[in-house]
Amino acid sequence: MAKTTVRTALTIGALALLGLGLSGCSAAQDVADSVESELSESDVRDGETQEVTESGDLDVFKLAVGDCFNDAGSTMVSEIPVVPCADPHDYEVYHEVELPDGDFPGDEAIETQAMTDCTAQFATFVGLAYEESALDFNYLTPTQESWEGADDRLIQCNITDPAAQTSGTLAGAAR
């Protein structure tokens, strides 16, 4: 079976222009909170379980393993349309890789790392080797702008069923 993998890059849009950090910076949080279409984590997550309980656009840097979301319609995103995993969705974050500090390694090096790590963790998550699975994956990666302007070092691996949206997690799906 021939597989194609969509390569998705992430950026922080307006926050990158302001040169604000990823997290832990109250100024960055103040700017993020002022974006009307963006929801805060407390708006979409259960305070105890941290599961997404409400649909809405969430800052891409607040996306976490176990979150489900729909196609953002762009390869450069600052917000992700998250949904509770019980609802129909396009993707589920199944693994994260934190890249080491240093100079931006380049798009090709980051994509190679993403392919390697996402493929390696696919079987662990799904219960079936990637090459044998009907499922596919893509990933969110840092751009040079987000690397330099926001200390973005995170690759997020996202599983999808190319045939249709899914409801619930694909963990252990073995298909």
mmCIF file with all atom_site columns, C-alpha atoms in Angstrom:
data_model
loop_
_atom_site.group_PDB
_atom_site.id
_atom_site.type_symbol
_atom_site.label_atom_id
_atom_site.label_alt_id
_atom_site.label_comp_id
_atom_site.label_asym_id
_atom_site.label_entity_id
_atom_site.label_seq_id
_atom_site.pdbx_PDB_ins_code
_atom_site.Cartn_x
_atom_site.Cartn_y
_atom_site.Cartn_z
_atom_site.occupancy
_atom_site.B_iso_or_equiv
_atom_site.pdbx_formal_charge
_atom_site.auth_seq_id
_atom_site.auth_comp_id
_atom_site.auth_asym_id
_atom_site.auth_atom_id
_atom_site.pdbx_PDB_model_num
ATOM 1   C CA . MET A 1 1   ? 0.000   0.000  0.000  1.00 0.00 ? 1   MET A CA 1
ATOM 2   C CA . ALA A 1 2   ? 1.425   3.371  -0.987 1.00 0.00 ? 2   ALA A CA 1
ATOM 3   C CA . LYS A 1 3   ? 1.379   5.930  1.793  1.00 0.00 ? 3   LYS A CA 1
ATOM 4   C CA . THR A 1 4   ? 1.455   9.673  1.501  1.00 0.00 ? 4   THR A CA 1
ATOM 5   C CA . THR A 1 5   ? 2.121   11.876 4.462  1.00 0.00 ? 5   THR A CA 1
ATOM 6   C CA . VAL A 1 6   ? 0.986   15.454 4.635  1.00 0.00 ? 6   VAL A CA 1
ATOM 7   C CA . ARG A 1 7   ? 3.654   17.707 6.062  1.00 0.00 ? 7   ARG A CA 1
ATOM 8   C CA . THR A 1 8   ? 2.191   20.445 8.213  1.00 0.00 ? 8   THR A CA 1
ATOM 9   C CA . ALA A 1 9   ? 4.223   23.270 9.663  1.00 0.00 ? 9   ALA A CA 1
ATOM 10  C CA . LEU A 1 10  ? 3.196   25.395 12.584 1.00 0.00 ? 10  LEU A CA 1
ATOM 11  C CA . THR A 1 11  ? 3.856   28.977 13.341 1.00 0.00 ? 11  THR A CA 1
ATOM 12  C CA . ILE A 1 12  ? 2.585   31.429 15.872 1.00 0.00 ? 12  ILE A CA 1
ATOM 13  C CA . GLY A 1 13  ? 1.464   34.124 13.469 1.00 0.00 ? 13  GLY A CA 1
ATOM 14  C CA . ALA A 1 14  ? 1.129   37.440 15.228 1.00 0.00 ? 14  ALA A CA 1
ATOM 15  C CA . LEU A 1 15  ? 2.997   36.241 18.312 1.00 0.00 ? 15  LEU A CA 1
ATOM 16  C CA . ALA A 1 16  ? 6.080   35.494 16.194 1.00 0.00 ? 16  ALA A CA 1
ATOM 17  C CA . LEU A 1 17  ? 5.980   39.043 14.882 1.00 0.00 ? 17  LEU A CA 1
ATOM 18  C CA . LEU A 1 18  ? 5.983   40.296 18.439 1.00 0.00 ? 18  LEU A CA 1
ATOM 19  C CA . GLY A 1 19  ? 8.884   37.999 19.357 1.00 0.00 ? 19  GLY A CA 1
ATOM 20  C CA . LEU A 1 20  ? 7.080   36.581 22.369 1.00 0.00 ? 20  LEU A CA 1
ATOM 21  C CA . GLY A 1 21  ? 7.878   33.210 23.936 1.00 0.00 ? 21  GLY A CA 1
ATOM 22  C CA . LEU A 1 22  ? 5.956   29.940 23.807 1.00 0.00 ? 22  LEU A CA 1
ATOM 23  C CA . SER A 1 23  ? 4.766   29.778 27.373 1.00 0.00 ? 23  SER A CA 1
ATOM 24  C CA . GLY A 1 24  ? 5.571   30.938 30.842 1.00 0.00 ? 24  GLY A CA 1
ATOM 25  C CA . CYS A 1 25  ? 5.573   34.549 29.668 1.00 0.00 ? 25  CYS A CA 1
ATOM 26  C CA . SER A 1 26  ? 2.673   36.583 30.998 1.00 0.00 ? 26  SER A CA 1
ATOM 27  C CA . ALA A 1 27  ? 2.972   39.072 28.123 1.00 0.00 ? 27  ALA A CA 1
ATOM 28  C CA . ALA A 1 28  ? 2.568   36.257 25.606 1.00 0.00 ? 28  ALA A CA 1
ATOM 29  C CA . GLN A 1 29  ? -0.421  34.939 27.515 1.00 0.00 ? 29  GLN A CA 1
ATOM 30  C CA . ASP A 1 30  ? -1.983  38.408 27.640 1.00 0.00 ? 30  ASP A CA 1
ATOM 31  C CA . VAL A 1 31  ? -1.698  38.732 23.859 1.00 0.00 ? 31  VAL A CA 1
ATOM 32  C CA . ALA A 1 32  ? -3.025  35.205 23.329 1.00 0.00 ? 32  ALA A CA 1
ATOM 33  C CA . ASP A 1 33  ? -5.959  35.868 25.653 1.00 0.00 ? 33  ASP A CA 1
ATOM 34  C CA . SER A 1 34  ? -6.883  38.968 23.690 1.00 0.00 ? 34  SER A CA 1
ATOM 35  C CA . VAL A 1 35  ? -7.382  37.079 20.425 1.00 0.00 ? 35  VAL A CA 1
ATOM 36  C CA . GLU A 1 36  ? -11.185 36.816 20.191 1.00 0.00 ? 36  GLU A CA 1
ATOM 37  C CA . SER A 1 37  ? -11.441 33.599 18.151 1.00 0.00 ? 37  SER A CA 1
ATOM 38  C CA . GLU A 1 38  ? -8.938  31.781 20.310 1.00 0.00 ? 38  GLU A CA 1
ATOM 39  C CA . LEU A 1 39  ? -10.104 29.903 23.371 1.00 0.00 ? 39  LEU A CA 1
ATOM 40  C CA . SER A 1 40  ? -8.131  29.590 26.580 1.00 0.00 ? 40  SER A CA 1
ATOM 41  C CA . GLU A 1 41  ? -7.265  26.144 27.841 1.00 0.00 ? 41  GLU A CA 1
ATOM 42  C CA . SER A 1 42  ? -9.784  26.537 30.663 1.00 0.00 ? 42  SER A CA 1
ATOM 43  C CA . ASP A 1 43  ? -12.492 27.113 28.028 1.00 0.00 ? 43  ASP A CA 1
ATOM 44  C CA . VAL A 1 44  ? -11.865 23.776 26.302 1.00 0.00 ? 44  VAL A CA 1
ATOM 45  C CA . ARG A 1 45  ? -10.187 21.488 28.858 1.00 0.00 ? 45  ARG A CA 1
ATOM 46  C CA . ASP A 1 46  ? -11.537 19.716 31.889 1.00 0.00 ? 46  ASP A CA 1
ATOM 47  C CA . GLY A 1 47  ? -9.643  21.105 34.874 1.00 0.00 ? 47  GLY A CA 1
ATOM 48  C CA . GLU A 1 48  ? -8.993  17.681 36.344 1.00 0.00 ? 48  GLU A CA 1
ATOM 49  C CA . THR A 1 49  ? -8.444  15.343 33.370 1.00 0.00 ? 49  THR A CA 1
ATOM 50  C CA . GLN A 1 50  ? -7.125  18.004 30.942 1.00 0.00 ? 50  GLN A CA 1
ATOM 51  C CA . GLU A 1 51  ? -9.216  16.405 28.167 1.00 0.00 ? 51  GLU A CA 1
ATOM 52  C CA . VAL A 1 52  ? -10.718 18.701 25.548 1.00 0.00 ? 52  VAL A CA 1
ATOM 53  C CA . THR A 1 53  ? -14.432 19.022 26.411 1.00 0.00 ? 53  THR A CA 1
ATOM 54  C CA . GLU A 1 54  ? -15.481 21.894 24.105 1.00 0.00 ? 54  GLU A CA 1
ATOM 55  C CA . SER A 1 55  ? -14.895 22.523 20.399 1.00 0.00 ? 55  SER A CA 1
ATOM 56  C CA . GLY A 1 56  ? -13.133 25.702 19.326 1.00 0.00 ? 56  GLY A CA 1
ATOM 57  C CA . ASP A 1 57  ? -9.936  27.248 18.015 1.00 0.00 ? 57  ASP A CA 1
ATOM 58  C CA . LEU A 1 58  ? -7.039  26.736 20.416 1.00 0.00 ? 58  LEU A CA 1
ATOM 59  C CA . ASP A 1 59  ? -3.553  28.267 20.269 1.00 0.00 ? 59  ASP A CA 1
ATOM 60  C CA . VAL A 1 60  ? -1.427  25.681 18.449 1.00 0.00 ? 60  VAL A CA 1
ATOM 61  C CA . PHE A 1 61  ? 1.131   25.795 21.278 1.00 0.00 ? 61  PHE A CA 1
ATOM 62  C CA . LYS A 1 62  ? -1.509  24.520 23.716 1.00 0.00 ? 62  LYS A CA 1
ATOM 63  C CA . LEU A 1 63  ? -2.160  21.361 21.700 1.00 0.00 ? 63  LEU A CA 1
ATOM 64  C CA . ALA A 1 64  ? -1.113  18.227 23.629 1.00 0.00 ? 64  ALA A CA 1
ATOM 65  C CA . VAL A 1 65  ? -0.816  14.461 23.226 1.00 0.00 ? 65  VAL A CA 1
ATOM 66  C CA . GLY A 1 66  ? -4.316  12.985 23.290 1.00 0.00 ? 66  GLY A CA 1
ATOM 67  C CA . ASP A 1 67  ? -5.976  16.065 21.786 1.00 0.00 ? 67  ASP A CA 1
ATOM 68  C CA . CYS A 1 68  ? -8.185  15.665 18.723 1.00 0.00 ? 68  CYS A CA 1
ATOM 69  C CA . PHE A 1 69  ? -8.652  18.311 16.054 1.00 0.00 ? 69  PHE A CA 1
ATOM 70  C CA . ASN A 1 70  ? -9.916  18.996 12.569 1.00 0.00 ? 70  ASN A CA 1
ATOM 71  C CA . ASP A 1 71  ? -8.046  20.116 9.499  1.00 0.00 ? 71  ASP A CA 1
ATOM 72  C CA . ALA A 1 72  ? -7.011  23.748 9.904  1.00 0.00 ? 72  ALA A CA 1
ATOM 73  C CA . GLY A 1 73  ? -7.060  24.255 6.121  1.00 0.00 ? 73  GLY A CA 1
ATOM 74  C CA . SER A 1 74  ? -3.516  25.630 5.951  1.00 0.00 ? 74  SER A CA 1
ATOM 75  C CA . THR A 1 75  ? 0.061   24.467 6.255  1.00 0.00 ? 75  THR A CA 1
ATOM 76  C CA . MET A 1 76  ? 0.971   27.425 8.484  1.00 0.00 ? 76  MET A CA 1
ATOM 77  C CA . VAL A 1 77  ? -1.286  27.625 11.520 1.00 0.00 ? 77  VAL A CA 1
ATOM 78  C CA . SER A 1 78  ? -1.474  29.585 14.730 1.00 0.00 ? 78  SER A CA 1
ATOM 79  C CA . GLU A 1 79  ? -4.783  28.106 15.915 1.00 0.00 ? 79  GLU A CA 1
ATOM 80  C CA . ILE A 1 80  ? -6.098  24.549 15.753 1.00 0.00 ? 80  ILE A CA 1
ATOM 81  C CA . PRO A 1 81  ? -9.825  23.646 15.658 1.00 0.00 ? 81  PRO A CA 1
ATOM 82  C CA . VAL A 1 82  ? -9.894  21.199 18.600 1.00 0.00 ? 82  VAL A CA 1
ATOM 83  C CA . VAL A 1 83  ? -12.843 18.930 19.400 1.00 0.00 ? 83  VAL A CA 1
ATOM 84  C CA . PRO A 1 84  ? -13.572 16.388 22.117 1.00 0.00 ? 84  PRO A CA 1
ATOM 85  C CA . CYS A 1 85  ? -12.181 13.054 20.890 1.00 0.00 ? 85  CYS A CA 1
ATOM 86  C CA . ALA A 1 86  ? -15.626 11.481 21.219 1.00 0.00 ? 86  ALA A CA 1
ATOM 87  C CA . ASP A 1 87  ? -16.787 13.810 18.403 1.00 0.00 ? 87  ASP A CA 1
ATOM 88  C CA . PRO A 1 88  ? -15.897 13.196 14.742 1.00 0.00 ? 88  PRO A CA 1
ATOM 89  C CA . HIS A 1 89  ? -12.397 14.538 14.043 1.00 0.00 ? 89  HIS A CA 1
ATOM 90  C CA . ASP A 1 90  ? -9.603  14.416 11.469 1.00 0.00 ? 90  ASP A CA 1
ATOM 91  C CA . TYR A 1 91  ? -6.527  14.022 13.697 1.00 0.00 ? 91  TYR A CA 1
ATOM 92  C CA . GLU A 1 92  ? -5.351  12.925 17.128 1.00 0.00 ? 92  GLU A CA 1
ATOM 93  C CA . VAL A 1 93  ? -1.977  13.910 18.593 1.00 0.00 ? 93  VAL A CA 1
ATOM 94  C CA . TYR A 1 94  ? -0.247  10.638 19.474 1.00 0.00 ? 94  TYR A CA 1
ATOM 95  C CA . HIS A 1 95  ? 3.374   11.602 20.152 1.00 0.00 ? 95  HIS A CA 1
ATOM 96  C CA . GLU A 1 96  ? 5.620   14.604 20.761 1.00 0.00 ? 96  GLU A CA 1
ATOM 97  C CA . VAL A 1 97  ? 9.345   15.103 20.233 1.00 0.00 ? 97  VAL A CA 1
ATOM 98  C CA . GLU A 1 98  ? 11.249  18.007 21.768 1.00 0.00 ? 98  GLU A CA 1
ATOM 99  C CA . LEU A 1 99  ? 14.175  19.064 19.584 1.00 0.00 ? 99  LEU A CA 1
ATOM 100 C CA . PRO A 1 100 ? 17.382  20.264 21.251 1.00 0.00 ? 100 PRO A CA 1
ATOM 101 C CA . ASP A 1 101 ? 18.246  23.941 21.555 1.00 0.00 ? 101 ASP A CA 1
ATOM 102 C CA . GLY A 1 102 ? 20.647  25.465 19.082 1.00 0.00 ? 102 GLY A CA 1
ATOM 103 C CA . ASP A 1 103 ? 20.514  26.957 15.629 1.00 0.00 ? 103 ASP A CA 1
ATOM 104 C CA . PHE A 1 104 ? 17.525  26.168 13.426 1.00 0.00 ? 104 PHE A CA 1
ATOM 105 C CA . PRO A 1 105 ? 18.452  22.822 11.805 1.00 0.00 ? 105 PRO A CA 1
ATOM 106 C CA . GLY A 1 106 ? 16.510  23.523 8.601  1.00 0.00 ? 106 GLY A CA 1
ATOM 107 C CA . ASP A 1 107 ? 13.160  22.328 7.280  1.00 0.00 ? 107 ASP A CA 1
ATOM 108 C CA . GLU A 1 108 ? 14.586  19.161 5.714  1.00 0.00 ? 108 GLU A CA 1
ATOM 109 C CA . ALA A 1 109 ? 16.311  18.049 8.932  1.00 0.00 ? 109 ALA A CA 1
ATOM 110 C CA . ILE A 1 110 ? 13.168  18.699 10.965 1.00 0.00 ? 110 ILE A CA 1
ATOM 111 C CA . GLU A 1 111 ? 10.995  16.787 8.473  1.00 0.00 ? 111 GLU A CA 1
ATOM 112 C CA . THR A 1 112 ? 13.439  13.857 8.523  1.00 0.00 ? 112 THR A CA 1
ATOM 113 C CA . GLN A 1 113 ? 13.320  13.825 12.336 1.00 0.00 ? 113 GLN A CA 1
ATOM 114 C CA . ALA A 1 114 ? 9.510   14.020 12.287 1.00 0.00 ? 114 ALA A CA 1
ATOM 115 C CA . MET A 1 115 ? 9.197   11.146 9.800  1.00 0.00 ? 115 MET A CA 1
ATOM 116 C CA . THR A 1 116 ? 11.611  8.995  11.795 1.00 0.00 ? 116 THR A CA 1
ATOM 117 C CA . ASP A 1 117 ? 10.034  9.627  15.212 1.00 0.00 ? 117 ASP A CA 1
ATOM 118 C CA . CYS A 1 118 ? 6.405   9.588  14.095 1.00 0.00 ? 118 CYS A CA 1
ATOM 119 C CA . THR A 1 119 ? 6.903   6.348  12.160 1.00 0.00 ? 119 THR A CA 1
ATOM 120 C CA . ALA A 1 120 ? 8.734   4.746  15.102 1.00 0.00 ? 120 ALA A CA 1
ATOM 121 C CA . GLN A 1 121 ? 5.930   5.609  17.562 1.00 0.00 ? 121 GLN A CA 1
ATOM 122 C CA . PHE A 1 122 ? 3.082   4.740  15.184 1.00 0.00 ? 122 PHE A CA 1
ATOM 123 C CA . ALA A 1 123 ? 3.147   0.979  15.892 1.00 0.00 ? 123 ALA A CA 1
ATOM 124 C CA . THR A 1 124 ? 3.347   1.560  19.639 1.00 0.00 ? 124 THR A CA 1
ATOM 125 C CA . PHE A 1 125 ? 0.259   3.761  19.507 1.00 0.00 ? 125 PHE A CA 1
ATOM 126 C CA . VAL A 1 126 ? -1.828  1.875  16.916 1.00 0.00 ? 126 VAL A CA 1
ATOM 127 C CA . GLY A 1 127 ? -0.693  -1.673 17.628 1.00 0.00 ? 127 GLY A CA 1
ATOM 128 C CA . LEU A 1 128 ? 0.267   -2.299 14.005 1.00 0.00 ? 128 LEU A CA 1
ATOM 129 C CA . ALA A 1 129 ? 3.257   -1.264 11.909 1.00 0.00 ? 129 ALA A CA 1
ATOM 130 C CA . TYR A 1 130 ? 2.749   1.862  9.824  1.00 0.00 ? 130 TYR A CA 1
ATOM 131 C CA . GLU A 1 131 ? 3.391   -0.007 6.564  1.00 0.00 ? 131 GLU A CA 1
ATOM 132 C CA . GLU A 1 132 ? 0.639   -2.517 7.415  1.00 0.00 ? 132 GLU A CA 1
ATOM 133 C CA . SER A 1 133 ? -1.903  0.015  8.648  1.00 0.00 ? 133 SER A CA 1
ATOM 134 C CA . ALA A 1 134 ? -4.826  1.627  6.849  1.00 0.00 ? 134 ALA A CA 1
ATOM 135 C CA . LEU A 1 135 ? -4.184  4.687  9.024  1.00 0.00 ? 135 LEU A CA 1
ATOM 136 C CA . ASP A 1 136 ? -1.799  7.508  8.226  1.00 0.00 ? 136 ASP A CA 1
ATOM 137 C CA . PHE A 1 137 ? -0.060  10.338 10.056 1.00 0.00 ? 137 PHE A CA 1
ATOM 138 C CA . ASN A 1 138 ? 1.205   13.851 9.609  1.00 0.00 ? 138 ASN A CA 1
ATOM 139 C CA . TYR A 1 139 ? 3.009   16.188 11.941 1.00 0.00 ? 139 TYR A CA 1
ATOM 140 C CA . LEU A 1 140 ? 3.223   19.735 13.181 1.00 0.00 ? 140 LEU A CA 1
ATOM 141 C CA . THR A 1 141 ? 6.758   21.136 13.149 1.00 0.00 ? 141 THR A CA 1
ATOM 142 C CA . PRO A 1 142 ? 8.519   24.363 14.059 1.00 0.00 ? 142 PRO A CA 1
ATOM 143 C CA . THR A 1 143 ? 9.253   26.892 11.343 1.00 0.00 ? 143 THR A CA 1
ATOM 144 C CA . GLN A 1 144 ? 12.387  29.002 11.342 1.00 0.00 ? 144 GLN A CA 1
ATOM 145 C CA . GLU A 1 145 ? 10.274  31.935 12.539 1.00 0.00 ? 145 GLU A CA 1
ATOM 146 C CA . SER A 1 146 ? 8.736   30.031 15.461 1.00 0.00 ? 146 SER A CA 1
ATOM 147 C CA . TRP A 1 147 ? 12.117  28.431 16.308 1.00 0.00 ? 147 TRP A CA 1
ATOM 148 C CA . GLU A 1 148 ? 13.841  31.807 16.529 1.00 0.00 ? 148 GLU A CA 1
ATOM 149 C CA . GLY A 1 149 ? 10.969  33.947 17.800 1.00 0.00 ? 149 GLY A CA 1
ATOM 150 C CA . ALA A 1 150 ? 9.254   31.625 20.246 1.00 0.00 ? 150 ALA A CA 1
ATOM 151 C CA . ASP A 1 151 ? 11.750  28.889 21.196 1.00 0.00 ? 151 ASP A CA 1
ATOM 152 C CA . ASP A 1 152 ? 9.504   26.392 19.391 1.00 0.00 ? 152 ASP A CA 1
ATOM 153 C CA . ARG A 1 153 ? 11.226  22.979 19.457 1.00 0.00 ? 153 ARG A CA 1
ATOM 154 C CA . LEU A 1 154 ? 8.207   20.650 19.382 1.00 0.00 ? 154 LEU A CA 1
ATOM 155 C CA . ILE A 1 155 ? 7.273   18.098 16.729 1.00 0.00 ? 155 ILE A CA 1
ATOM 156 C CA . GLN A 1 156 ? 3.757   16.699 17.211 1.00 0.00 ? 156 GLN A CA 1
ATOM 157 C CA . CYS A 1 157 ? 2.735   13.473 15.465 1.00 0.00 ? 157 CYS A CA 1
ATOM 158 C CA . ASN A 1 158 ? -0.930  13.268 14.441 1.00 0.00 ? 158 ASN A CA 1
ATOM 159 C CA . ILE A 1 159 ? -2.758  10.116 13.396 1.00 0.00 ? 159 ILE A CA 1
ATOM 160 C CA . THR A 1 160 ? -5.587  10.155 10.871 1.00 0.00 ? 160 THR A CA 1
ATOM 161 C CA . ASP A 1 161 ? -7.844  7.794  8.962  1.00 0.00 ? 161 ASP A CA 1
ATOM 162 C CA . PRO A 1 162 ? -7.587  8.879  5.320  1.00 0.00 ? 162 PRO A CA 1
ATOM 163 C CA . ALA A 1 163 ? -10.949 7.194  4.597  1.00 0.00 ? 163 ALA A CA 1
ATOM 164 C CA . ALA A 1 164 ? -13.061 9.304  6.971  1.00 0.00 ? 164 ALA A CA 1
ATOM 165 C CA . GLN A 1 165 ? -13.227 11.197 10.237 1.00 0.00 ? 165 GLN A CA 1
ATOM 166 C CA . THR A 1 166 ? -13.048 9.057  13.355 1.00 0.00 ? 166 THR A CA 1
ATOM 167 C CA . SER A 1 167 ? -14.720 9.273  16.754 1.00 0.00 ? 167 SER A CA 1
ATOM 168 C CA . GLY A 1 168 ? -12.821 8.226  19.845 1.00 0.00 ? 168 GLY A CA 1
ATOM 169 C CA . THR A 1 169 ? -9.136  7.472  20.076 1.00 0.00 ? 169 THR A CA 1
ATOM 170 C CA . LEU A 1 170 ? -7.188  5.400  17.560 1.00 0.00 ? 170 LEU A CA 1
ATOM 171 C CA . ALA A 1 171 ? -4.926  4.087  20.332 1.00 0.00 ? 171 ALA A CA 1
ATOM 172 C CA . GLY A 1 172 ? -4.734  0.317  19.944 1.00 0.00 ? 172 GLY A CA 1
ATOM 173 C CA . ALA A 1 173 ? -6.933  0.353  16.820 1.00 0.00 ? 173 ALA A CA 1
ATOM 174 C CA . ALA A 1 174 ? -4.677  -2.243 15.137 1.00 0.00 ? 174 ALA A CA 1
ATOM 175 C CA . ARG A 1 175 ? -5.939  -1.429 11.662 1.00 0.00 ? 175 ARG A CA 1
#
